[in-house]
Amino acid sequence: MSVQFLANSSGEGFHFRDRLTNRTFCLSANGEENQGCLERFVGAMAIARYAFRSRRHSTTPLHLRERVLIIDNDSRMSPPPPFERVLAVEREMASDIQAFGYNPDDPLQTAFRTKPPAAWRLLRQDLYLNGQTAAFLIVHWKHTLDVISLVDVIPGDDTEWIR
């Protein structure tokens, strides 16, 4: 796992390029690809990249499933429900974009605009491979408008650290 932190991001939308396929795509505020793309964003982002190496040299395609639960958040915001998403592992890699911010054109997002105190959120992200029932990795994140921080990384019982 490696993380690229992009603090104080401000841009004209969520437009990205997939390094493996050189394909461009955009994301909505809900993370949907190429549908209702977010055209303006102010906040922080981080991109987590997961590299996998099988000890069994399996050729079956892998899928990374994430389950995200909000542990705590700013009292001015309603916590969203837990969500799950499945990502295909391509060429032994998968990426996850963490983003926390607001659309300055949306009048309903006033809780984000007020400083101090800035809006914040604590998350628990459980990561699973294929149909596993036990997480191979548990990641705790803190999201603020200025920065997304990696708080803790807890390996699952069958997970080995590789340097």
GROMACS .gro file of C-alpha atoms in nm:
model
  163
    1MET     CA    1   0.000   0.000   0.000
    2SER     CA    2   0.123   0.345  -0.087
    3VAL     CA    3  -0.061   0.674  -0.047
    4GLN     CA    4  -0.024   0.999  -0.237
    5PHE     CA    5  -0.166   1.292  -0.038
    6LEU     CA    6  -0.310   1.590  -0.227
    7ALA     CA    7  -0.381   1.854   0.038
    8ASN     CA    8  -0.587   2.166  -0.030
    9SER     CA    9  -0.711   2.049  -0.367
   10SER     CA   10  -0.918   2.291  -0.564
   11GLY     CA   11  -1.006   2.218  -0.916
   12GLU     CA   12  -1.239   2.215  -1.202
   13GLY     CA   13  -1.395   1.876  -1.140
   14PHE     CA   14  -1.296   1.522  -1.065
   15HIS     CA   15  -1.113   1.421  -1.382
   16PHE     CA   16  -0.853   1.144  -1.361
   17ARG     CA   17  -0.632   0.928  -1.583
   18ASP     CA   18  -0.588   0.554  -1.529
   19ARG     CA   19  -0.212   0.493  -1.550
   20LEU     CA   20  -0.251   0.129  -1.658
   21THR     CA   21  -0.487   0.188  -1.949
   22ASN     CA   22  -0.424   0.560  -2.013
   23ARG     CA   23  -0.804   0.596  -2.000
   24THR     CA   24  -0.954   0.921  -1.867
   25PHE     CA   25  -1.265   0.927  -1.650
   26CYS     CA   26  -1.450   1.155  -1.413
   27LEU     CA   27  -1.634   1.090  -1.088
   28SER     CA   28  -1.958   1.213  -0.935
   29ALA     CA   29  -1.986   1.328  -0.573
   30ASN     CA   30  -2.101   0.969  -0.494
   31GLY     CA   31  -1.805   0.810  -0.673
   32GLU     CA   32  -1.997   0.701  -0.983
   33GLU     CA   33  -1.778   0.688  -1.290
   34ASN     CA   34  -1.863   0.911  -1.590
   35GLN     CA   35  -2.212   0.993  -1.457
   36GLY     CA   36  -2.310   1.328  -1.308
   37CYS     CA   37  -1.946   1.425  -1.274
   38LEU     CA   38  -1.853   1.681  -1.009
   39GLU     CA   39  -1.749   1.993  -1.197
   40ARG     CA   40  -1.601   2.191  -0.905
   41PHE     CA   41  -1.431   2.069  -0.587
   42VAL     CA   42  -1.264   2.233  -0.285
   43GLY     CA   43  -1.107   2.007  -0.023
   44ALA     CA   44  -0.847   1.735   0.018
   45MET     CA   45  -0.772   1.413  -0.169
   46ALA     CA   46  -0.554   1.108  -0.128
   47ILE     CA   47  -0.496   0.821  -0.368
   48ALA     CA   48  -0.423   0.483  -0.210
   49ARG     CA   49  -0.255   0.229  -0.437
   50TYR     CA   50  -0.257  -0.138  -0.345
   51ALA     CA   51  -0.003  -0.376  -0.497
   52PHE     CA   52  -0.067  -0.749  -0.465
   53ARG     CA   53   0.166  -1.044  -0.491
   54SER     CA   54   0.026  -1.393  -0.458
   55ARG     CA   55   0.227  -1.664  -0.288
   56ARG     CA   56   0.023  -1.919  -0.483
   57HIS     CA   57   0.085  -1.761  -0.826
   58SER     CA   58  -0.287  -1.777  -0.895
   59THR     CA   59  -0.409  -1.661  -1.233
   60THR     CA   60  -0.766  -1.597  -1.120
   61PRO     CA   61  -0.867  -1.232  -1.146
   62LEU     CA   62  -0.878  -1.057  -0.811
   63HIS     CA   63  -1.133  -0.812  -0.685
   64LEU     CA   64  -1.076  -0.569  -0.401
   65ARG     CA   65  -1.388  -0.501  -0.196
   66GLU     CA   66  -1.397  -0.209   0.044
   67ARG     CA   67  -1.647  -0.149   0.319
   68VAL     CA   68  -1.636   0.203   0.465
   69LEU     CA   69  -1.798   0.301   0.792
   70ILE     CA   70  -1.802   0.654   0.935
   71ILE     CA   71  -1.676   0.625   1.294
   72ASP     CA   72  -1.731   0.991   1.390
   73ASN     CA   73  -1.780   1.325   1.217
   74ASP     CA   74  -1.836   1.696   1.261
   75SER     CA   75  -2.171   1.754   1.436
   76ARG     CA   76  -2.283   1.989   1.155
   77MET     CA   77  -2.290   1.697   0.911
   78SER     CA   78  -2.510   1.391   0.890
   79PRO     CA   79  -2.303   1.073   0.856
   80PRO     CA   80  -2.368   0.885   0.535
   81PRO     CA   81  -2.460   0.517   0.560
   82PRO     CA   82  -2.182   0.257   0.532
   83PHE     CA   83  -2.100   0.172   0.174
   84GLU     CA   84  -1.930  -0.105  -0.018
   85ARG     CA   85  -1.757  -0.097  -0.352
   86VAL     CA   86  -1.577  -0.360  -0.558
   87LEU     CA   87  -1.269  -0.271  -0.763
   88ALA     CA   88  -1.103  -0.495  -1.019
   89VAL     CA   89  -0.736  -0.570  -0.951
   90GLU     CA   90  -0.553  -0.519  -1.282
   91ARG     CA   91  -0.187  -0.610  -1.329
   92GLU     CA   92  -0.169  -0.681  -0.954
   93MET     CA   93  -0.274  -0.320  -0.870
   94ALA     CA   94  -0.584  -0.137  -0.751
   95SER     CA   95  -0.637   0.228  -0.661
   96ASP     CA   96  -0.883   0.401  -0.430
   97ILE     CA   97  -0.946   0.775  -0.436
   98GLN     CA   98  -1.023   0.932  -0.097
   99ALA     CA   99  -1.184   1.276  -0.123
  100PHE     CA  100  -1.337   1.512   0.131
  101GLY     CA  101  -1.465   1.853   0.038
  102TYR     CA  102  -1.747   2.040  -0.119
  103ASN     CA  103  -1.880   2.184  -0.439
  104PRO     CA  104  -1.869   2.564  -0.396
  105ASP     CA  105  -2.167   2.594  -0.634
  106ASP     CA  106  -2.393   2.383  -0.407
  107PRO     CA  107  -2.587   2.604  -0.161
  108LEU     CA  108  -2.673   2.298   0.054
  109GLN     CA  109  -2.309   2.238   0.155
  110THR     CA  110  -2.278   2.532   0.398
  111ALA     CA  111  -2.131   2.316   0.680
  112PHE     CA  112  -1.817   2.272   0.473
  113ARG     CA  113  -1.757   2.641   0.405
  114THR     CA  114  -1.737   2.766   0.763
  115LYS     CA  115  -1.392   2.791   0.923
  116PRO     CA  116  -1.301   2.756   1.203
  117PRO     CA  117  -1.377   2.486   1.298
  118ALA     CA  118  -1.343   2.305   0.970
  119ALA     CA  119  -1.553   2.003   0.885
  120TRP     CA  120  -1.397   1.663   0.957
  121ARG     CA  121  -1.474   1.293   0.947
  122LEU     CA  122  -1.314   0.970   1.082
  123LEU     CA  123  -1.354   0.655   0.871
  124ARG     CA  124  -1.283   0.284   0.902
  125GLN     CA  125  -1.214   0.108   0.572
  126ASP     CA  126  -1.214  -0.273   0.572
  127LEU     CA  127  -1.052  -0.429   0.264
  128TYR     CA  128  -1.126  -0.780   0.134
  129LEU     CA  129  -0.998  -0.985  -0.160
  130ASN     CA  130  -1.241  -1.181  -0.375
  131GLY     CA  131  -1.501  -1.352  -0.155
  132GLN     CA  132  -1.307  -1.337   0.172
  133THR     CA  133  -1.518  -1.286   0.483
  134ALA     CA  134  -1.229  -1.152   0.694
  135ALA     CA  135  -1.058  -0.825   0.603
  136PHE     CA  136  -0.695  -0.851   0.496
  137LEU     CA  137  -0.644  -0.487   0.593
  138ILE     CA  138  -0.824  -0.233   0.813
  139VAL     CA  139  -0.740   0.130   0.746
  140HIS     CA  140  -0.846   0.430   0.957
  141TRP     CA  141  -0.856   0.770   0.786
  142LYS     CA  142  -0.917   1.125   0.906
  143HIS     CA  143  -1.065   1.357   0.645
  144THR     CA  144  -1.057   1.737   0.678
  145LEU     CA  145  -1.088   2.010   0.418
  146ASP     CA  146  -0.713   2.072   0.440
  147VAL     CA  147  -0.572   1.719   0.442
  148ILE     CA  148  -0.661   1.351   0.445
  149SER     CA  149  -0.452   1.162   0.702
  150LEU     CA  150  -0.376   0.795   0.735
  151VAL     CA  151  -0.439   0.730   1.106
  152ASP     CA  152  -0.380   0.354   1.138
  153VAL     CA  153  -0.323   0.045   0.923
  154ILE     CA  154  -0.403  -0.292   1.081
  155PRO     CA  155  -0.313  -0.608   0.886
  156GLY     CA  156  -0.546  -0.908   0.887
  157ASP     CA  157  -0.435  -1.238   1.038
  158ASP     CA  158  -0.306  -1.379   0.706
  159THR     CA  159  -0.152  -1.053   0.580
  160GLU     CA  160   0.226  -1.018   0.561
  161TRP     CA  161   0.415  -0.687   0.551
  162ILE     CA  162   0.645  -0.660   0.248
  163ARG     CA  163   0.907  -0.388   0.237
   0.00000   0.00000   0.00000
